[in-house]
Tab-separated table of N, CA and C in Angstrom:
chain	number	residue	atom	x	y	z
H	1	MET	N	0.858	-1.178	0.000
H	1	MET	CA	0.000	0.000	0.000
H	1	MET	C	0.899	1.234	0.000
H	2	LYS	N	0.560	2.179	-0.784
H	2	LYS	CA	1.369	3.387	-0.883
H	2	LYS	C	1.258	4.197	0.403
H	3	THR	N	2.293	4.897	0.724
H	3	THR	CA	2.326	5.720	1.932
H	3	THR	C	1.249	6.796	1.893
H	4	LYS	N	1.037	7.371	0.730
H	4	LYS	CA	0.036	8.421	0.573
H	4	LYS	C	-1.364	7.882	0.886
H	5	THR	N	-1.690	6.715	0.378
H	5	THR	CA	-2.992	6.099	0.607
H	5	THR	C	-3.165	5.754	2.081
H	6	LEU	N	-2.134	5.193	2.670
H	6	LEU	CA	-2.177	4.851	4.093
H	6	LEU	C	-2.379	6.100	4.944
H	7	PHE	N	-1.709	7.194	4.565
H	7	PHE	CA	-1.856	8.452	5.292
H	7	PHE	C	-3.307	8.940	5.261
H	8	PHE	N	-3.942	8.933	4.087
H	8	PHE	CA	-5.316	9.414	3.966
H	8	PHE	C	-6.305	8.503	4.693
H	9	ILE	N	-6.072	7.199	4.665
H	9	ILE	CA	-6.937	6.269	5.403
H	9	ILE	C	-6.815	6.527	6.900
H	10	THR	N	-5.597	6.729	7.382
H	10	THR	CA	-5.365	7.009	8.802
H	10	THR	C	-5.998	8.342	9.197
H	11	LEU	N	-5.802	9.370	8.372
H	11	LEU	CA	-6.376	10.687	8.654
H	11	LEU	C	-7.901	10.614	8.704
H	12	PHE	N	-8.505	9.950	7.725
H	12	PHE	CA	-9.960	9.805	7.701
H	12	PHE	C	-10.448	9.040	8.931
H	13	GLY	N	-9.750	7.983	9.292
H	13	GLY	CA	-10.115	7.193	10.477
H	13	GLY	C	-10.046	8.009	11.750
H	14	MET	N	-9.021	8.853	11.880
H	14	MET	CA	-8.902	9.705	13.074
H	14	MET	C	-10.024	10.725	13.124
H	15	LEU	N	-10.343	11.325	11.986
H	15	LEU	CA	-11.431	12.304	11.950
H	15	LEU	C	-12.760	11.643	12.299
H	16	PHE	N	-13.013	10.477	11.753
H	16	PHE	CA	-14.256	9.756	12.028
H	16	PHE	C	-14.345	9.362	13.498
H	17	ALA	N	-13.253	8.892	14.076
H	17	ALA	CA	-13.251	8.453	15.472
H	17	ALA	C	-13.394	9.623	16.435
H	18	SER	N	-12.931	10.802	16.037
H	18	SER	CA	-12.979	11.939	16.950
H	18	SER	C	-14.312	12.679	16.932
H	19	CYS	N	-15.183	12.380	15.979
H	19	CYS	CA	-16.480	13.051	15.898
H	19	CYS	C	-17.410	12.521	16.981
H	20	GLU	N	-17.997	13.450	17.725
H	20	GLU	CA	-18.990	13.059	18.721
H	20	GLU	C	-20.355	12.994	18.056
H	21	PRO	N	-21.122	11.947	18.340
H	21	PRO	CA	-22.462	11.900	17.751
H	21	PRO	C	-23.332	13.005	18.346
H	22	GLU	N	-24.184	13.575	17.514
H	22	GLU	CA	-25.082	14.629	17.974
H	22	GLU	C	-26.162	14.015	18.866
H	23	LEU	N	-26.462	14.712	19.953
H	23	LEU	CA	-27.510	14.242	20.854
H	23	LEU	C	-28.852	14.235	20.144
H	24	SER	N	-29.654	13.232	20.418
H	24	SER	CA	-31.017	13.232	19.907
H	24	SER	C	-31.771	14.383	20.572
H	25	THR	N	-32.868	14.792	19.979
H	25	THR	CA	-33.662	15.870	20.569
H	25	THR	C	-34.132	15.469	21.963
H	26	LYS	N	-34.496	14.200	22.136
H	26	LYS	CA	-34.958	13.739	23.451
H	26	LYS	C	-33.850	13.884	24.496
H	27	ASP	N	-32.649	13.434	24.183
H	27	ASP	CA	-31.537	13.568	25.131
H	27	ASP	C	-31.162	15.034	25.347
H	28	TYR	N	-31.256	15.837	24.302
H	28	TYR	CA	-30.941	17.263	24.387
H	28	TYR	C	-31.884	17.984	25.358
H	29	MET	N	-33.148	17.566	25.369
H	29	MET	CA	-34.146	18.240	26.214
H	29	MET	C	-33.941	17.987	27.701
H	30	ILE	N	-33.233	16.932	28.067
H	30	ILE	CA	-33.026	16.612	29.484
H	30	ILE	C	-32.050	17.628	30.053
H	31	ASN	N	-32.616	18.712	30.571
H	31	ASN	CA	-31.824	19.841	31.043
H	31	ASN	C	-32.755	20.843	31.704
H	32	SER	N	-32.190	21.965	32.113
H	32	SER	CA	-32.977	23.078	32.655
H	32	SER	C	-32.889	24.240	31.679
H	33	TRP	N	-34.026	24.943	31.510
H	33	TRP	CA	-34.156	25.949	30.462
H	33	TRP	C	-34.757	27.248	30.999
H	34	GLU	N	-34.424	28.337	30.343
H	34	GLU	CA	-35.029	29.630	30.646
H	34	GLU	C	-35.508	30.248	29.336
H	35	THR	N	-36.730	30.750	29.326
H	35	THR	CA	-37.276	31.398	28.139
H	35	THR	C	-36.642	32.776	27.991
H	36	THR	N	-36.085	33.052	26.812
H	36	THR	CA	-35.434	34.333	26.551
H	36	THR	C	-36.222	35.192	25.569
H	37	TYR	N	-37.217	34.587	24.910
H	37	TYR	CA	-38.037	35.312	23.934
H	37	TYR	C	-39.346	34.552	23.769
H	38	LEU	N	-40.428	35.299	23.659
H	38	LEU	CA	-41.737	34.678	23.468
H	38	LEU	C	-42.581	35.575	22.573
H	39	LYS	N	-43.207	34.952	21.580
H	39	LYS	CA	-44.118	35.679	20.703
H	39	LYS	C	-45.309	34.777	20.413
H	40	ILE	N	-46.512	35.304	20.642
H	40	ILE	CA	-47.737	34.577	20.333
H	40	ILE	C	-48.544	35.431	19.360
H	41	GLU	N	-48.847	34.860	18.208
H	41	GLU	CA	-49.655	35.535	17.202
H	41	GLU	C	-51.018	34.855	17.187
H	42	MET	N	-52.047	35.580	17.613
H	42	MET	CA	-53.407	35.043	17.674
H	42	MET	C	-54.207	35.632	16.521
H	43	GLU	N	-54.422	34.807	15.488
H	43	GLU	CA	-55.053	35.246	14.245
H	43	GLU	C	-56.504	35.706	14.439
H	44	THR	N	-57.267	34.961	15.177
H	44	THR	CA	-58.698	35.269	15.355
H	44	THR	C	-58.981	35.392	16.844
H	45	VAL	N	-58.303	36.309	17.490
H	45	VAL	CA	-58.397	36.428	18.942
H	45	VAL	C	-59.853	36.567	19.383
H	46	ASN	N	-60.254	35.689	20.274
H	46	ASN	CA	-61.609	35.662	20.843
H	46	ASN	C	-62.695	35.645	19.766
H	47	ASN	N	-62.447	34.851	18.711
H	47	ASN	CA	-63.405	34.664	17.611
H	47	ASN	C	-63.724	35.941	16.855
H	48	THR	N	-62.761	36.812	16.708
H	48	THR	CA	-62.936	38.018	15.894
H	48	THR	C	-61.967	37.927	14.718
H	49	ASP	N	-62.037	38.883	13.828
H	49	ASP	CA	-61.080	38.905	12.727
H	49	ASP	C	-59.857	39.748	13.067
H	50	SER	N	-59.652	39.998	14.336
H	50	SER	CA	-58.525	40.810	14.788
H	50	SER	C	-57.299	39.952	15.080
H	51	LEU	N	-56.162	40.450	14.700
H	51	LEU	CA	-54.885	39.824	15.015
H	51	LEU	C	-54.346	40.462	16.288
H	52	ASN	N	-53.941	39.645	17.228
H	52	ASN	CA	-53.319	40.139	18.454
H	52	ASN	C	-51.955	39.478	18.576
H	53	VAL	N	-50.920	40.274	18.783
H	53	VAL	CA	-49.564	39.758	18.922
H	53	VAL	C	-49.040	40.140	20.294
H	54	VAL	N	-48.593	39.121	21.024
H	54	VAL	CA	-47.954	39.318	22.324
H	54	VAL	C	-46.498	38.942	22.140
H	55	GLU	N	-45.605	39.847	22.488
H	55	GLU	CA	-44.178	39.583	22.298
H	55	GLU	C	-43.402	40.101	23.497
H	56	ASP	N	-42.446	39.291	23.964
H	56	ASP	CA	-41.604	39.702	25.085
H	56	ASP	C	-40.201	39.188	24.849
H	57	LYS	N	-39.227	40.094	24.940
H	57	LYS	CA	-37.821	39.733	24.758
H	57	LYS	C	-37.117	39.531	26.098
H	58	PHE	N	-37.809	39.773	27.191
H	58	PHE	CA	-37.272	39.573	28.541
H	58	PHE	C	-35.936	40.274	28.751
H	59	ASP	N	-35.769	41.445	28.136
H	59	ASP	CA	-34.484	42.130	28.240
H	59	ASP	C	-34.526	43.386	29.114
H	60	ASN	N	-35.632	43.685	29.756
H	60	ASN	CA	-35.733	44.880	30.597
H	60	ASN	C	-35.953	44.523	32.056
H	61	ASN	N	-35.174	43.542	32.556
H	61	ASN	CA	-35.280	43.130	33.952
H	61	ASN	C	-36.733	42.835	34.341
H	62	PRO	N	-37.330	41.823	33.713
H	62	PRO	CA	-38.748	41.544	33.928
H	62	PRO	C	-39.052	41.081	35.354
H	63	GLU	N	-40.299	41.254	35.740
H	63	GLU	CA	-40.754	40.813	37.063
H	63	GLU	C	-40.652	39.295	37.206
H	64	LEU	N	-40.988	38.580	36.132
H	64	LEU	CA	-40.991	37.116	36.138
H	64	LEU	C	-40.266	36.584	34.910
H	65	VAL	N	-39.549	35.475	35.114
H	65	VAL	CA	-38.882	34.795	34.015
H	65	VAL	C	-39.320	33.335	34.051
H	66	ALA	N	-39.724	32.807	32.891
H	66	ALA	CA	-40.174	31.415	32.810
H	66	ALA	C	-38.979	30.474	32.745
H	67	GLN	N	-39.022	29.440	33.580
H	67	GLN	CA	-37.982	28.424	33.594
H	67	GLN	C	-38.623	27.045	33.660
H	68	SER	N	-37.868	26.034	33.258
H	68	SER	CA	-38.390	24.664	33.294
H	68	SER	C	-37.241	23.676	33.398
H	69	LYS	N	-37.597	22.462	33.812
H	69	LYS	CA	-36.617	21.388	33.911
H	69	LYS	C	-37.268	20.116	33.382
H	70	TYR	N	-36.587	19.479	32.417
H	70	TYR	CA	-37.061	18.232	31.824
H	70	TYR	C	-36.213	17.090	32.370
H	71	ASN	N	-36.880	16.105	32.962
H	71	ASN	CA	-36.208	14.974	33.587
H	71	ASN	C	-36.180	13.769	32.662
H	72	LYS	N	-35.196	12.914	32.866
H	72	LYS	CA	-35.011	11.719	32.038
H	72	LYS	C	-36.216	10.783	32.094
H	73	ASP	N	-36.964	10.790	33.215
H	73	ASP	CA	-38.101	9.870	33.366
H	73	ASP	C	-39.368	10.334	32.650
H	74	GLY	N	-39.285	11.426	31.873
H	74	GLY	CA	-40.447	11.897	31.119
H	74	GLY	C	-41.333	12.868	31.881
H	75	THR	N	-40.873	13.336	33.038
H	75	THR	CA	-41.615	14.351	33.782
H	75	THR	C	-40.897	15.689	33.627
H	76	PHE	N	-41.639	16.754	33.833
H	76	PHE	CA	-41.018	18.069	33.814
H	76	PHE	C	-41.704	18.956	34.845
H	77	SER	N	-41.013	20.009	35.212
H	77	SER	CA	-41.602	21.034	36.069
H	77	SER	C	-41.306	22.381	35.433
H	78	ALA	N	-42.223	23.316	35.639
H	78	ALA	CA	-42.074	24.659	35.093
H	78	ALA	C	-42.522	25.652	36.153
H	79	TRP	N	-41.964	26.834	36.102
H	79	TRP	CA	-42.269	27.849	37.100
H	79	TRP	C	-41.855	29.207	36.545
H	80	PHE	N	-42.231	30.223	37.263
H	80	PHE	CA	-41.727	31.559	37.005
H	80	PHE	C	-40.805	31.918	38.155
H	81	LYS	N	-39.673	32.515	37.841
H	81	LYS	CA	-38.732	32.966	38.859
H	81	LYS	C	-38.891	34.477	38.978
H	82	ASN	N	-39.173	34.954	40.208
H	82	ASN	CA	-39.344	36.391	40.393
H	82	ASN	C	-37.997	37.057	40.696
H	83	LYS	N	-37.999	38.365	40.864
H	83	LYS	CA	-36.760	39.117	41.083
H	83	LYS	C	-36.050	38.714	42.370
H	84	GLN	N	-36.797	38.177	43.327
H	84	GLN	CA	-36.195	37.731	44.576
H	84	GLN	C	-35.611	36.324	44.458
H	85	GLY	N	-35.786	35.683	43.316
H	85	GLY	CA	-35.260	34.344	43.099
H	85	GLY	C	-36.208	33.235	43.508
H	86	ASN	N	-37.437	33.582	43.903
H	86	ASN	CA	-38.420	32.576	44.312
H	86	ASN	C	-39.152	32.007	43.108
H	87	HIS	N	-39.530	30.730	43.219
H	87	HIS	CA	-40.326	30.080	42.186
H	87	HIS	C	-41.804	30.301	42.504
H	88	VAL	N	-42.547	30.804	41.536
H	88	VAL	CA	-43.991	31.013	41.698
H	88	VAL	C	-44.712	30.369	40.522
H	89	SER	N	-45.999	30.111	40.683
H	89	SER	CA	-46.838	29.490	39.653
H	89	SER	C	-46.228	28.184	39.144
H	90	ASN	N	-45.858	27.316	40.053
H	90	ASN	CA	-45.274	26.026	39.691
H	90	ASN	C	-46.302	25.143	39.002
H	91	SER	N	-45.851	24.393	38.025
H	91	SER	CA	-46.684	23.368	37.401
H	91	SER	C	-45.767	22.201	37.052
H	92	SER	N	-46.374	21.057	36.834
H	92	SER	CA	-45.593	19.884	36.457
H	92	SER	C	-46.419	19.044	35.502
H	93	GLY	N	-45.746	18.159	34.815
H	93	GLY	CA	-46.448	17.319	33.859
H	93	GLY	C	-45.531	16.292	33.246
H	94	LYS	N	-45.953	15.812	32.074
H	94	LYS	CA	-45.208	14.790	31.347
H	94	LYS	C	-44.760	15.361	30.009
H	95	TRP	N	-43.667	14.820	29.506
H	95	TRP	CA	-43.170	15.244	28.200
H	95	TRP	C	-42.665	14.040	27.425
H	96	ASN	N	-42.648	14.207	26.104
H	96	ASN	CA	-42.134	13.169	25.223
H	96	ASN	C	-41.644	13.825	23.941
H	97	VAL	N	-40.680	13.194	23.310
H	97	VAL	CA	-40.153	13.690	22.042
H	97	VAL	C	-40.233	12.581	21.007
H	98	VAL	N	-40.743	12.919	19.839
H	98	VAL	CA	-40.694	12.042	18.679
H	98	VAL	C	-40.022	12.854	17.578
H	99	GLU	N	-38.848	12.381	17.142
H	99	GLU	CA	-38.017	13.080	16.166
H	99	GLU	C	-37.736	14.498	16.646
H	100	ASP	N	-38.282	15.533	15.997
H	100	ASP	CA	-38.016	16.908	16.425
H	100	ASP	C	-39.253	17.581	17.015
H	101	SER	N	-40.203	16.771	17.482
H	101	SER	CA	-41.435	17.310	18.081
H	101	SER	C	-41.495	16.985	19.571
H	102	LEU	N	-41.624	18.028	20.376
H	102	LEU	CA	-41.775	17.901	21.821
H	102	LEU	C	-43.252	18.052	22.164
H	103	THR	N	-43.797	17.108	22.915
H	103	THR	CA	-45.172	17.204	23.394
H	103	THR	C	-45.147	17.264	24.912
H	104	VAL	N	-45.845	18.252	25.469
H	104	VAL	CA	-45.943	18.398	26.921
H	104	VAL	C	-47.410	18.332	27.325
H	105	GLU	N	-47.668	17.679	28.447
H	105	GLU	CA	-49.016	17.589	29.020
H	105	GLU	C	-48.941	18.079	30.455
H	106	PHE	N	-49.824	19.032	30.797
H	106	PHE	CA	-49.817	19.587	32.151
H	106	PHE	C	-51.139	20.299	32.409
H	107	HIS	N	-51.360	20.643	33.660
H	107	HIS	CA	-52.547	21.396	34.064
H	107	HIS	C	-52.076	22.788	34.485
H	108	TYR	N	-52.660	23.827	33.872
H	108	TYR	CA	-52.252	25.195	34.206
H	108	TYR	C	-53.409	26.139	33.930
H	109	GLY	N	-53.587	27.094	34.790
H	109	GLY	CA	-54.625	28.095	34.588
H	109	GLY	C	-56.021	27.510	34.555
H	110	GLY	N	-56.228	26.434	35.285
H	110	GLY	CA	-57.552	25.834	35.356
H	110	GLY	C	-57.907	24.915	34.203
H	111	ARG	N	-56.955	24.593	33.338
H	111	ARG	CA	-57.279	23.700	32.234
H	111	ARG	C	-56.138	22.721	31.958
H	112	ASP	N	-56.519	21.556	31.462
H	112	ASP	CA	-55.544	20.555	31.043
H	112	ASP	C	-55.023	20.938	29.670
H	113	MET	N	-53.726	20.879	29.510
H	113	MET	CA	-53.119	21.301	28.251
H	113	MET	C	-52.238	20.182	27.696
H	114	LYS	N	-52.295	20.015	26.394
H	114	LYS	CA	-51.400	19.112	25.679
H	114	LYS	C	-50.937	19.885	24.449
H	115	VAL	N	-49.666	20.272	24.466
H	115	VAL	CA	-49.134	21.156	23.434
H	115	VAL	C	-47.928	20.484	22.785
H	116	SER	N	-47.851	20.565	21.467
H	116	SER	CA	-46.702	20.042	20.726
H	116	SER	C	-45.914	21.199	20.131
H	117	TYR	N	-44.607	21.092	20.198
H	117	TYR	CA	-43.689	22.108	19.682
H	117	TYR	C	-42.737	21.471	18.684
H	118	HIS	N	-42.456	22.167	17.595
H	118	HIS	CA	-41.367	21.778	16.712
H	118	HIS	C	-40.106	22.372	17.336
H	119	ILE	N	-39.106	21.534	17.584
H	119	ILE	CA	-37.894	21.972	18.274
H	119	ILE	C	-36.741	22.087	17.283
H	120	THR	N	-36.067	23.231	17.335
H	120	THR	CA	-34.839	23.445	16.592
H	120	THR	C	-33.746	23.761	17.606
H	121	LYS	N	-32.719	22.925	17.643
H	121	LYS	CA	-31.612	23.146	18.573
H	121	LYS	C	-30.818	24.366	18.137
H	122	THR	N	-30.360	25.135	19.125
H	122	THR	CA	-29.474	26.264	18.867
H	122	THR	C	-28.177	26.029	19.634
H	123	GLU	N	-27.255	26.955	19.523
H	123	GLU	CA	-25.952	26.781	20.162
H	123	GLU	C	-26.065	26.609	21.680
H	124	ASN	N	-26.951	27.345	22.326
H	124	ASN	CA	-27.062	27.241	23.787
H	124	ASN	C	-28.510	27.112	24.256
H	125	GLY	N	-29.367	26.573	23.422
H	125	GLY	CA	-30.768	26.409	23.799
H	125	GLY	C	-31.565	25.772	22.678
H	126	PHE	N	-32.807	26.208	22.537
H	126	PHE	CA	-33.632	25.725	21.431
H	126	PHE	C	-34.698	26.754	21.106
H	127	VAL	N	-35.252	26.627	19.912
H	127	VAL	CA	-36.404	27.410	19.495
H	127	VAL	C	-37.560	26.427	19.379
H	128	GLY	N	-38.674	26.753	20.029
H	128	GLY	CA	-39.869	25.934	19.951
H	128	GLY	C	-40.978	26.699	19.252
H	129	LYS	N	-41.668	26.043	18.328
H	129	LYS	CA	-42.798	26.661	17.628
H	129	LYS	C	-43.999	25.746	17.757
H	130	SER	N	-45.152	26.360	18.015
H	130	SER	CA	-46.355	25.577	18.252
H	130	SER	C	-47.585	26.301	17.745
H	131	LYS	N	-48.519	25.533	17.189
H	131	LYS	CA	-49.863	26.046	16.904
H	131	LYS	C	-50.771	25.474	17.969
H	132	TYR	N	-51.496	26.352	18.652
H	132	TYR	CA	-52.326	25.927	19.766
H	132	TYR	C	-53.434	26.963	19.955
H	133	ASP	N	-54.392	26.657	20.783
H	133	ASP	CA	-55.480	27.590	21.098
H	133	ASP	C	-55.083	28.422	22.318
H	134	TRP	N	-54.114	29.318	22.149
H	134	TRP	CA	-53.606	30.106	23.276
H	134	TRP	C	-54.620	31.121	23.783
H	135	ASP	N	-55.540	31.601	22.929
H	135	ASP	CA	-56.539	32.572	23.382
H	135	ASP	C	-57.836	31.905	23.834
H	136	ASN	N	-57.847	30.562	23.825
H	136	ASN	CA	-58.976	29.784	24.345
H	136	ASN	C	-60.296	30.107	23.630
H	137	ASP	N	-60.219	30.315	22.299
H	137	ASP	CA	-61.443	30.592	21.537
H	137	ASP	C	-61.947	29.357	20.791
H	138	GLY	N	-61.320	28.200	21.035
H	138	GLY	CA	-61.752	26.960	20.396
H	138	GLY	C	-61.077	26.672	19.068
H	139	LYS	N	-60.236	27.573	18.588
H	139	LYS	CA	-59.541	27.382	17.320
H	139	LYS	C	-58.043	27.251	17.576
H	140	PHE	N	-57.467	26.184	17.065
H	140	PHE	CA	-56.036	25.943	17.228
H	140	PHE	C	-55.277	26.640	16.102
H	141	ASP	N	-55.338	27.979	16.122
H	141	ASP	CA	-54.758	28.778	15.054
H	141	ASP	C	-53.767	29.827	15.548
H	142	ASP	N	-53.335	29.719	16.785
H	142	ASP	CA	-52.425	30.703	17.368
H	142	ASP	C	-50.998	30.161	17.304
H	143	LEU	N	-50.071	30.963	16.786
H	143	LEU	CA	-48.691	30.530	16.616
H	143	LEU	C	-47.824	31.092	17.734
H	144	LEU	N	-47.155	30.190	18.453
H	144	LEU	CA	-46.226	30.582	19.506
H	144	LEU	C	-44.810	30.280	19.050
H	145	THR	N	-43.927	31.243	19.232
H	145	THR	CA	-42.501	31.054	18.995
H	145	THR	C	-41.784	31.378	20.293
H	146	MET	N	-40.951	30.443	20.753
H	146	MET	CA	-40.260	30.594	22.033
H	146	MET	C	-38.783	30.274	21.833
H	147	LYS	N	-37.920	31.124	22.376
H	147	LYS	CA	-36.484	30.855	22.355
H	147	LYS	C	-36.034	30.645	23.794
H	148	THR	N	-35.101	29.721	23.984
H	148	THR	CA	-34.636	29.392	25.322
H	148	THR	C	-33.122	29.355	25.385
H	149	LYS	N	-32.638	29.297	26.617
H	149	LYS	CA	-31.210	29.044	26.843
H	149	LYS	C	-31.105	28.023	27.971
H	150	ILE	N	-30.017	27.278	27.966
H	150	ILE	CA	-29.761	26.308	29.024
H	150	ILE	C	-29.377	27.053	30.296
H	151	ILE	N	-29.929	26.612	31.424
H	151	ILE	CA	-29.520	27.155	32.716
H	151	ILE	C	-28.975	26.020	33.565
H	152	LYS	N	-28.195	26.383	34.550
H	152	LYS	CA	-27.621	25.385	35.436
H	152	LYS	C	-28.690	24.826	36.336
H	153	ASN	N	-28.589	23.521	36.624
H	153	ASN	CA	-29.518	22.900	37.553
H	153	ASN	C	-29.373	23.507	38.934
H	154	GLU	N	-30.515	23.651	39.587
H	154	GLU	CA	-30.502	24.229	40.925
H	154	GLU	C	-30.408	23.155	41.968
């Protein structure tokens, strides 16, 4: 075997062996998260032809910040952290991932919710997008876009 060929085979083998496999979306979600951006576009808010957009970039020292933790056993907890560092409005539920879709089930605000998000991994978090009935008008036509960052476990 020529030295040149052996060199390229060895180089390719080293590159292949040194590559870390990318985490699946399910394994990636097992972490703690903080919402850094939220936008909800409600096309037919309260059964009208009016568009209502709620958007928050959480960049002006907000009163509350949404955080969550996804556990390996398929459970999660979510809360708001206030300026004093206390957790308020705690909720918990179940989660599952199929390919790039995250589904969460929980009870919040007096109603049972089951919401699916398309997840796109980012460098230090993820972007979740979901169509759901966020304005509770019976139509699943409201688009939510959420950006997150990883936070350290408490």
